[in-house]
Structure formats: structure tokens, C-alpha cells
CSV table of C-alpha atoms in Angstrom, one decimal:
chain,number,residue,atom,x,y,z
A,16,UNK,CA,0.0,0.0,0.0
A,17,UNK,CA,1.4,3.4,-1.1
A,18,UNK,CA,2.0,5.7,1.9
A,19,UNK,CA,0.5,9.2,1.9
A,20,UNK,CA,2.2,12.3,3.1
A,21,UNK,CA,1.5,13.0,6.7
A,22,UNK,CA,-0.5,16.2,7.1
A,23,UNK,CA,-0.9,17.4,10.7
A,24,UNK,CA,-4.3,18.8,11.6
A,25,UNK,CA,-3.5,20.9,14.7
A,26,UNK,CA,-5.5,21.4,17.8
A,27,UNK,CA,-8.1,24.1,17.4
A,28,UNK,CA,-9.3,22.4,14.1
A,29,UNK,CA,-12.7,20.8,13.5
A,30,UNK,CA,-13.1,17.1,13.1
A,31,UNK,CA,-16.0,16.0,11.0
A,32,UNK,CA,-17.7,12.8,12.3
A,33,UNK,CA,-19.9,10.7,10.0
A,34,UNK,CA,-22.5,9.2,12.2
A,35,UNK,CA,-23.9,10.7,15.4
A,36,UNK,CA,-24.1,7.7,17.7
A,37,UNK,CA,-22.3,6.8,20.9
A,38,UNK,CA,-18.9,6.0,19.2
A,39,UNK,CA,-19.0,9.5,17.7
A,40,UNK,CA,-19.9,10.9,21.1
A,41,UNK,CA,-17.0,9.3,22.9
A,42,UNK,CA,-14.6,10.4,20.1
A,43,UNK,CA,-15.9,13.9,20.4
A,44,UNK,CA,-15.2,13.9,24.2
A,45,UNK,CA,-11.7,12.6,23.6
A,46,UNK,CA,-11.1,15.2,20.8
A,47,UNK,CA,-12.2,18.0,23.1
A,48,UNK,CA,-9.5,17.0,25.6
A,49,UNK,CA,-6.9,17.6,22.9
A,50,UNK,CA,-8.4,20.9,21.9
A,51,UNK,CA,-10.4,19.9,18.9
A,52,UNK,CA,-14.0,20.7,18.0
A,53,UNK,CA,-16.3,18.0,16.5
A,54,UNK,CA,-19.0,18.5,13.8
A,55,UNK,CA,-21.2,15.4,13.7
A,56,UNK,CA,-23.2,14.5,10.5
A,57,UNK,CA,-25.9,11.9,10.5
A,58,UNK,CA,-29.6,11.3,10.1
A,59,UNK,CA,-30.6,10.5,13.7
A,60,UNK,CA,-32.4,13.0,15.8
A,61,UNK,CA,-31.8,13.3,19.6
A,62,UNK,CA,-28.5,11.6,19.0
A,63,UNK,CA,-25.8,10.8,21.6
A,64,UNK,CA,-23.5,13.1,19.7
A,65,UNK,CA,-25.8,16.1,19.9
A,66,UNK,CA,-25.2,16.5,23.6
A,67,UNK,CA,-21.4,16.9,23.3
A,68,UNK,CA,-20.4,18.2,19.8
A,69,UNK,CA,-19.9,21.7,18.7
A,70,UNK,CA,-22.1,21.4,15.7
A,71,UNK,CA,-24.5,18.7,14.4
A,72,UNK,CA,-25.8,18.4,10.8
A,73,UNK,CA,-29.0,16.3,10.6
A,74,UNK,CA,-29.1,15.0,7.0
A,75,UNK,CA,-29.0,11.9,4.9
A,76,UNK,CA,-25.7,10.4,3.7
A,77,UNK,CA,-26.8,11.2,0.1
A,78,UNK,CA,-27.7,14.8,0.7
A,79,UNK,CA,-25.0,16.3,-1.5
A,80,UNK,CA,-25.8,19.9,-0.7
A,81,UNK,CA,-25.6,19.2,3.0
A,82,UNK,CA,-22.4,17.2,2.5
A,83,UNK,CA,-20.8,20.1,0.5
A,84,UNK,CA,-21.5,22.5,3.4
A,85,UNK,CA,-20.2,19.9,5.9
A,86,UNK,CA,-16.9,19.5,4.0
A,87,UNK,CA,-16.4,23.3,4.0
A,88,UNK,CA,-17.0,23.5,7.7
A,89,UNK,CA,-14.4,20.8,8.8
A,90,UNK,CA,-10.7,20.2,8.5
A,91,UNK,CA,-10.7,16.4,8.5
A,92,UNK,CA,-13.4,13.7,8.4
A,93,UNK,CA,-13.6,10.3,10.0
A,94,UNK,CA,-16.5,8.0,10.9
A,95,UNK,CA,-18.1,6.0,13.7
A,96,UNK,CA,-20.0,3.6,11.5
A,97,UNK,CA,-18.6,1.5,8.6
A,98,UNK,CA,-21.8,1.3,6.6
A,99,UNK,CA,-21.5,4.9,5.3
A,100,UNK,CA,-22.1,4.7,1.5
A,101,UNK,CA,-18.8,4.7,-0.3
A,102,UNK,CA,-20.1,7.3,-2.7
A,103,UNK,CA,-20.4,9.7,0.4
A,104,UNK,CA,-16.8,9.0,1.3
A,105,UNK,CA,-15.6,9.6,-2.3
A,106,UNK,CA,-17.6,12.9,-2.4
A,107,UNK,CA,-16.0,14.2,0.8
A,108,UNK,CA,-12.5,12.9,0.0
A,109,UNK,CA,-12.5,15.1,-3.1
A,110,UNK,CA,-13.0,18.1,-0.8
A,111,UNK,CA,-11.4,17.4,2.6
A,112,UNK,CA,-9.1,14.7,4.0
A,113,UNK,CA,-11.3,11.8,4.8
A,114,UNK,CA,-10.3,8.7,6.7
A,115,UNK,CA,-10.6,5.8,6.3
A,116,UNK,CA,-11.0,5.8,2.5
A,117,UNK,CA,-13.8,4.3,0.4
A,118,UNK,CA,-11.6,1.3,-0.5
A,119,UNK,CA,-11.5,0.3,3.2
A,120,UNK,CA,-15.3,0.5,3.6
A,121,UNK,CA,-15.8,-1.5,0.4
A,122,UNK,CA,-14.1,-4.4,2.1
A,123,UNK,CA,-15.5,-3.9,5.6
A,124,UNK,CA,-19.1,-3.5,4.4
A,125,UNK,CA,-19.3,-6.9,2.7
A,126,UNK,CA,-18.6,-10.2,4.6
A,127,UNK,CA,-17.7,-11.9,1.4
A,128,UNK,CA,-15.2,-9.2,0.5
A,129,UNK,CA,-13.6,-9.1,3.9
A,130,UNK,CA,-13.2,-12.9,4.1
A,131,UNK,CA,-11.8,-13.1,0.6
A,132,UNK,CA,-9.4,-10.3,1.3
A,133,UNK,CA,-8.1,-12.0,4.5
A,134,UNK,CA,-7.7,-15.4,2.7
A,135,UNK,CA,-5.8,-13.7,-0.1
A,136,UNK,CA,-3.3,-12.5,2.5
A,137,UNK,CA,-2.9,-16.1,3.8
A,138,UNK,CA,-5.0,-15.3,6.9
A,139,UNK,CA,-7.5,-18.0,7.9
A,140,UNK,CA,-11.3,-17.6,8.4
A,141,UNK,CA,-14.1,-20.0,8.9
A,142,UNK,CA,-14.9,-21.9,5.8
A,143,UNK,CA,-17.5,-20.0,3.8
A,144,UNK,CA,-19.6,-20.0,0.6
A,145,UNK,CA,-21.4,-17.2,-1.3
A,146,UNK,CA,-25.2,-17.5,-1.3
A,147,UNK,CA,-27.5,-15.7,-3.7
A,148,UNK,CA,-30.7,-17.7,-3.4
A,149,UNK,CA,-32.3,-20.9,-2.0
A,150,UNK,CA,-30.6,-23.1,-4.6
A,151,UNK,CA,-27.1,-21.8,-3.8
A,152,UNK,CA,-27.9,-22.1,-0.1
A,153,UNK,CA,-28.8,-25.8,-0.5
A,154,UNK,CA,-25.5,-26.3,-2.4
A,155,UNK,CA,-23.5,-24.5,0.3
A,156,UNK,CA,-25.1,-26.5,3.1
A,157,UNK,CA,-24.4,-29.7,1.2
A,158,UNK,CA,-20.8,-28.5,1.0
A,159,UNK,CA,-20.2,-27.1,4.5
A,160,UNK,CA,-22.8,-29.1,6.4
A,161,UNK,CA,-24.5,-28.1,9.6
A,162,UNK,CA,-24.4,-26.5,12.1
A,163,UNK,CA,-23.6,-23.4,10.1
A,164,UNK,CA,-24.6,-19.8,10.1
A,165,UNK,CA,-26.2,-17.9,7.2
A,166,UNK,CA,-25.4,-14.2,7.3
A,167,UNK,CA,-26.4,-11.3,5.1
A,168,UNK,CA,-23.3,-10.1,3.3
A,169,UNK,CA,-24.0,-6.5,4.2
A,170,UNK,CA,-25.4,-4.5,7.1
A,171,UNK,CA,-25.7,-7.2,9.7
A,172,UNK,CA,-24.4,-6.4,13.2
A,173,UNK,CA,-25.0,-7.3,16.9
A,174,UNK,CA,-26.6,-10.7,15.9
A,175,UNK,CA,-28.9,-9.1,13.3
A,176,UNK,CA,-29.0,-10.4,9.8
A,177,UNK,CA,-28.0,-14.0,10.6
A,178,UNK,CA,-29.7,-17.4,11.1
A,179,UNK,CA,-28.1,-20.5,12.7
A,180,UNK,CA,-28.8,-23.6,10.6
A,181,UNK,CA,-29.2,-27.1,11.8
A,182,UNK,CA,-29.9,-30.4,10.1
A,183,UNK,CA,-33.6,-29.9,10.2
A,184,UNK,CA,-33.7,-26.2,9.3
A,185,UNK,CA,-36.1,-24.9,6.6
A,186,UNK,CA,-33.6,-23.4,4.2
A,187,UNK,CA,-36.2,-21.6,2.2
A,188,UNK,CA,-37.6,-19.9,5.3
A,189,UNK,CA,-34.1,-19.1,6.5
A,190,UNK,CA,-33.2,-17.4,3.2
A,191,UNK,CA,-36.4,-15.4,3.1
A,192,UNK,CA,-35.9,-14.2,6.7
A,193,UNK,CA,-32.7,-12.3,5.7
A,194,UNK,CA,-34.5,-10.3,2.9
A,195,UNK,CA,-31.3,-10.0,0.9
A,196,UNK,CA,-29.9,-11.0,-2.4
A,197,UNK,CA,-26.4,-11.6,-1.2
A,198,UNK,CA,-25.3,-13.7,1.8
A,199,UNK,CA,-22.6,-15.9,3.1
A,200,UNK,CA,-22.8,-19.3,4.7
A,201,UNK,CA,-20.1,-19.9,7.3
A,202,UNK,CA,-19.1,-23.3,8.4
A,203,UNK,CA,-19.2,-23.9,12.2
A,204,UNK,CA,-15.9,-23.3,14.0
A,205,UNK,CA,-15.2,-24.9,17.4
A,206,UNK,CA,-13.3,-22.2,19.2
A,207,UNK,CA,-11.8,-21.8,22.7
A,208,UNK,CA,-12.4,-18.1,22.9
A,209,UNK,CA,-13.1,-15.0,20.8
A,210,UNK,CA,-10.5,-12.2,20.8
A,211,UNK,CA,-10.0,-8.9,19.2
A,212,UNK,CA,-7.2,-6.4,18.5
A,213,UNK,CA,-7.6,-2.8,17.6
A,214,UNK,CA,-4.8,-1.2,15.5
A,215,UNK,CA,-4.3,2.5,14.9
A,216,UNK,CA,-2.5,3.7,11.7
A,217,UNK,CA,-1.5,7.1,10.5
A,218,UNK,CA,-1.3,8.1,6.8
A,219,UNK,CA,2.5,7.7,6.9
A,220,UNK,CA,2.1,4.0,7.9
A,221,UNK,CA,3.1,4.4,11.6
A,222,UNK,CA,1.0,1.9,13.6
A,223,UNK,CA,0.2,1.1,17.2
A,224,UNK,CA,-1.8,-2.0,18.4
A,225,UNK,CA,-3.8,-2.3,21.6
A,226,UNK,CA,-3.4,-5.5,23.6
A,227,UNK,CA,-5.3,-8.7,22.7
A,228,UNK,CA,-8.6,-8.9,24.6
A,229,UNK,CA,-11.2,-11.6,25.1
A,230,UNK,CA,-14.8,-11.0,24.1
A,231,UNK,CA,-17.9,-12.9,25.5
A,232,UNK,CA,-21.3,-12.5,23.8
A,233,UNK,CA,-24.9,-13.0,24.9
A,234,UNK,CA,-27.7,-13.2,22.4
A,235,UNK,CA,-25.4,-12.2,19.6
A,236,UNK,CA,-24.3,-9.0,21.3
A,237,UNK,CA,-21.0,-8.3,23.0
A,238,UNK,CA,-21.6,-8.8,26.7
A,239,UNK,CA,-18.2,-8.3,28.3
A,240,UNK,CA,-14.5,-7.8,27.4
A,241,UNK,CA,-11.8,-9.2,29.6
A,242,UNK,CA,-8.4,-7.5,29.5
A,243,UNK,CA,-5.9,-9.0,28.8
A,244,UNK,CA,-7.1,-12.1,27.0
A,245,UNK,CA,-6.1,-15.3,28.7
A,246,UNK,CA,-4.2,-16.7,25.7
A,247,UNK,CA,-0.6,-17.9,25.2
A,248,UNK,CA,2.0,-15.5,24.1
A,249,UNK,CA,2.1,-17.3,20.7
A,250,UNK,CA,-1.6,-16.8,20.2
A,251,UNK,CA,-1.4,-13.2,21.3
A,252,UNK,CA,1.5,-12.6,18.9
A,253,UNK,CA,-0.4,-14.2,16.0
A,254,UNK,CA,-3.5,-12.2,16.7
A,255,UNK,CA,-1.5,-8.9,16.8
A,256,UNK,CA,0.3,-9.9,13.6
A,257,UNK,CA,-3.0,-10.6,11.8
A,258,UNK,CA,-4.5,-7.3,12.8
A,259,UNK,CA,-1.4,-5.3,11.8
A,260,UNK,CA,-1.2,-7.2,8.5
A,261,UNK,CA,-4.9,-6.4,7.6
A,262,UNK,CA,-4.5,-2.8,8.7
A,263,UNK,CA,-1.5,-2.2,6.5
A,264,UNK,CA,-2.9,-4.2,3.5
A,265,UNK,CA,-6.1,-2.2,3.6
A,266,UNK,CA,-4.3,1.1,4.0
A,267,UNK,CA,-6.4,2.1,6.9
A,268,UNK,CA,-5.9,5.6,8.3
A,269,UNK,CA,-7.6,5.7,11.7
A,270,UNK,CA,-8.6,2.5,13.6
A,271,UNK,CA,-9.2,-1.1,12.5
A,272,UNK,CA,-10.8,-3.6,14.9
A,273,UNK,CA,-10.3,-7.2,14.1
A,274,UNK,CA,-12.4,-9.9,15.7
A,275,UNK,CA,-10.9,-13.4,15.7
A,276,UNK,CA,-11.7,-16.9,16.9
A,277,UNK,CA,-9.0,-18.9,18.7
A,278,UNK,CA,-9.4,-22.7,18.2
A,279,UNK,CA,-8.5,-25.3,20.8
A,280,UNK,CA,-5.3,-26.1,18.9
A,281,UNK,CA,-4.2,-22.5,18.9
A,282,UNK,CA,-5.1,-21.3,15.4
A,283,UNK,CA,-6.3,-17.8,15.0
A,284,UNK,CA,-9.1,-17.1,12.4
A,285,UNK,CA,-10.5,-13.8,11.4
A,286,UNK,CA,-14.3,-13.3,12.0
A,287,UNK,CA,-15.0,-9.6,11.1
A,288,UNK,CA,-13.2,-6.3,10.8
A,289,UNK,CA,-14.5,-2.8,11.6
A,290,UNK,CA,-12.6,0.4,10.5
A,291,UNK,CA,-13.7,2.5,13.5
A,292,UNK,CA,-13.7,2.5,17.3
A,293,UNK,CA,-15.0,-0.8,18.6
A,294,UNK,CA,-17.1,-2.0,21.6
A,295,UNK,CA,-14.3,-4.3,22.7
A,296,UNK,CA,-12.0,-1.2,23.0
A,297,UNK,CA,-14.2,0.7,25.5
A,298,UNK,CA,-12.0,-0.6,28.4
A,299,UNK,CA,-9.3,1.7,27.1
A,300,UNK,CA,-11.2,4.8,28.4
A,301,UNK,CA,-10.2,4.0,32.0
A,302,UNK,CA,-7.5,1.3,32.0
A,303,UNK,CA,-5.2,2.1,29.1
A,304,UNK,CA,-2.5,4.8,28.7
A,305,UNK,CA,-4.4,6.1,25.6
A,306,UNK,CA,-8.1,5.5,24.9
A,307,UNK,CA,-9.1,4.1,21.5
A,308,UNK,CA,-11.1,7.3,20.9
A,309,UNK,CA,-8.1,9.6,21.6
A,310,UNK,CA,-6.0,7.3,19.4
A,311,UNK,CA,-8.5,7.7,16.5
A,312,UNK,CA,-8.1,11.5,16.8
A,313,UNK,CA,-4.3,11.2,16.9
A,314,UNK,CA,-4.3,8.9,13.9
A,315,UNK,CA,-6.5,10.9,11.6
A,316,UNK,CA,-5.0,14.3,12.6
A,317,UNK,CA,-1.4,13.0,12.0
A,318,UNK,CA,-0.4,13.3,15.7
A,319,UNK,CA,2.1,11.0,17.5
A,320,UNK,CA,0.2,7.8,18.4
A,321,UNK,CA,-0.2,7.2,22.1
A,322,UNK,CA,1.1,4.4,24.3
A,323,UNK,CA,-1.2,1.3,24.5
A,324,UNK,CA,-0.1,-0.2,27.8
A,325,UNK,CA,-2.6,-1.7,30.1
A,326,UNK,CA,-2.6,0.1,33.4
A,327,UNK,CA,-4.4,-2.7,35.2
A,328,UNK,CA,-6.2,-5.9,34.3
A,329,UNK,CA,-9.9,-5.0,33.8
A,330,UNK,CA,-13.2,-5.9,32.3
A,331,UNK,CA,-15.8,-4.0,30.3
A,332,UNK,CA,-19.5,-4.8,30.7
A,333,UNK,CA,-22.1,-3.6,28.3
A,334,UNK,CA,-25.3,-2.1,29.7
A,335,UNK,CA,-28.1,-3.4,27.4
A,336,UNK,CA,-31.6,-2.1,27.6
A,337,UNK,CA,-32.8,-1.8,31.2
A,338,UNK,CA,-29.3,-2.7,32.5
A,339,UNK,CA,-28.7,1.1,32.5
A,340,UNK,CA,-31.2,1.5,35.3
A,341,UNK,CA,-28.5,0.1,37.6
A,342,UNK,CA,-26.7,3.5,37.3
A,343,UNK,CA,-27.0,4.3,41.0
A,344,UNK,CA,-25.5,1.0,42.2
A,345,UNK,CA,-22.8,1.2,39.6
A,346,UNK,CA,-21.8,4.7,40.7
A,347,UNK,CA,-21.6,3.4,44.3
A,348,UNK,CA,-19.4,0.4,43.3
A,349,UNK,CA,-15.7,1.0,44.3
A,350,UNK,CA,-13.5,1.0,41.2
A,351,UNK,CA,-16.3,0.9,38.7
A,352,UNK,CA,-16.3,3.6,36.0
A,353,UNK,CA,-19.7,4.2,34.4
A,354,UNK,CA,-20.3,5.5,30.9
A,355,UNK,CA,-23.8,6.3,29.7
A,356,UNK,CA,-24.6,7.3,26.2
A,357,UNK,CA,-27.5,9.7,26.7
A,358,UNK,CA,-30.0,7.7,24.8
A,359,UNK,CA,-33.6,8.7,25.7
A,360,UNK,CA,-35.2,5.3,25.3
A,361,UNK,CA,-34.0,1.9,26.5
A,362,UNK,CA,-35.0,-1.0,24.3
A,363,UNK,CA,-34.2,-4.7,24.4
A,364,UNK,CA,-30.8,-5.2,22.6
A,365,UNK,CA,-30.0,-1.5,22.6
A,366,UNK,CA,-26.6,-0.5,24.0
A,367,UNK,CA,-27.3,2.2,26.6
A,368,UNK,CA,-23.8,2.4,28.2
A,369,UNK,CA,-21.0,0.4,29.7
A,370,UNK,CA,-19.1,0.0,32.9
A,371,UNK,CA,-15.3,-0.6,33.3
A,372,UNK,CA,-14.1,-2.5,36.3
A,373,UNK,CA,-10.7,-3.6,37.6
A,374,UNK,CA,-10.3,-7.4,38.0
């Protein structure tokens, strides 16, 4: 990947944030600590970002007039959600430095593209097949067997857009439930644990990786992250190598989070990538020398990347739905650090905040 010249965007400048959810909110708070303003752009009213940013533009990602005005009002653009249309990224990149580029999103937005990209680098994934209809699903199941997981190629997250298949599953009903014309069938992988690594990269190729962490899920949503992951040095080294290799090959400027399976025999397989701050990195807000949100600001603004040392073993627990009602008890818990996202309505499966604890 060709390196770009490093342009420093100094404190006092305005960072444009595509997306106005909680990841943008926490990035804006970190940016403010370094002297930056944040201008959020997104379609969601009463957003988590609105409570903390300097300016918010409420508009669609294909509103070209609004995007033109946004580009003129900011000094650099990044994102908190990888499913921003690539046409939007290209439009902005022609007017203002925009990171990561559309080429990164084109891979990260499509499960088939990201798995193929990893395999082409010699990086393992679960076995998979492209699925475009019921007939190709039947052929894929005959090839990979069951149990297996059918996932929409695009837009699925937090357990949405996927169906677990068993030997007696109704394949036609499973396909119809996704409401898509492109999907991937993943063969079942027996794994000892799930881990992730977040890598920061500047335009000149300088990188810094956060330590390997272990992720535990409930109902398809990340429940807690344990820091550091209880894996061997060899596994930790391989996970970090894979994350760095993907970050460099994609030419990411900003952050890349890489989720991976660790098999009982110590193999490390890529599951998904996300070119943005990641839920599994929220622990860094209280127990790392540099938070992932500050690191994103440093990376896209061309600043020196911060240290990624763990200050103490810890865990991050997501607060889903009504879990956030525990705020009083959490505030009274010694050592606990509560982060709420300012969302007005708690719904089942909705991330309302998180708490970081020593362990």
C-alpha cells in the first residue's frame, strides 16, 4: 500500500464525524480533551453526539448539498459507522481529507469481500460460501454441512441479519428471513475463545496496536470484554500480527478492529473487521494509557500515536436495555467507571452504556 504524506491537523481544528451515535460521542469527548471541535453529521435526531459536539448536521448520507456544506466546515473527516455509503466517502474525500477511504469500507461492508481479502493474505477464516438464493444455499449447506450460520453479506451487526442452521432447518424460510440477495454461509468453527485487536494507523504508515482482549457474547451482542485475554504469548502474537497485516494491507488511516476466533489447537481465524472504534475497546477509556477514541483522533490528525499499555487488568461490561437502570448502584461500586450514552429510550438489545471495572 502506497503511503500518503503526513499532514498534521493541529488542535483548534474541527473534526467531521460521519455518524452521530455513541462512538462519535466518545470520540468527540476525547477530541475536546486535545483541543479539537467536532462537527457530527448523521440522520438520527436526539443523538448521543448532539449532547457533546460543537455542531451537528442532521441530514441523509446522500444529501449532496448538506455534505458540501459539511466539507467546507471541517478540517478532516472520520467515521463512527462502517456502513456509510462509499459514494459519500468519495464525495467528501475530493474536498477534505477523509479517513478511512472508500476502498476500506468497500471491504469492511461486505462479509464476502472481507473474508476473501483475508484469505488472499494467507489469513484464515471460517470456511464460507457465497449464497445468492435458495438453490445456492442448499448447495452451500451440502458442501459445508450443519451446524452453520447464514449471514447477510451486508449491514448485519449485533446478531442481526443472521440465522443459525441445523440439520432440520427450513432453508427456504431461512433465506427469506434475511431479505437480501447476497449472503454468506459460514461453516461452524469450534473455538476456545473470541478475541479482538484494535490497531491505529497514520497516513505515513506508523501503527500502534492495543493488547489482545477476550470477548464474550450473549444473544449475539457483546456482553463483556476481559483484559488482557487469557491466551498464550504465541496466540497473542499471532492475533496482533494478523491485525497489523490487515490494517497495513487495507491502507487504513484511523482504527481497524479485528475480531478473531482462537481454536482449541491455537489457530487464529478472522471473523470480522471494523474500521472504527469498537465496543471491545471501551475498556481503554479507564484502564489504558491512551483510549481508542483519543487514538483515533491522533491517527486521523497526524499526531504522535499514544502508548497502548494496560494500566491494570480489567473488564468492560455492556449495559443493554434496562441494564442502564443500575446506574445508581454502579456509581456506588468502588473502582467501577460508568459511561452512559445519553439515549432517551431503553429498548431490548440496545446499547445504553458500559461500565469498566478492575479485575
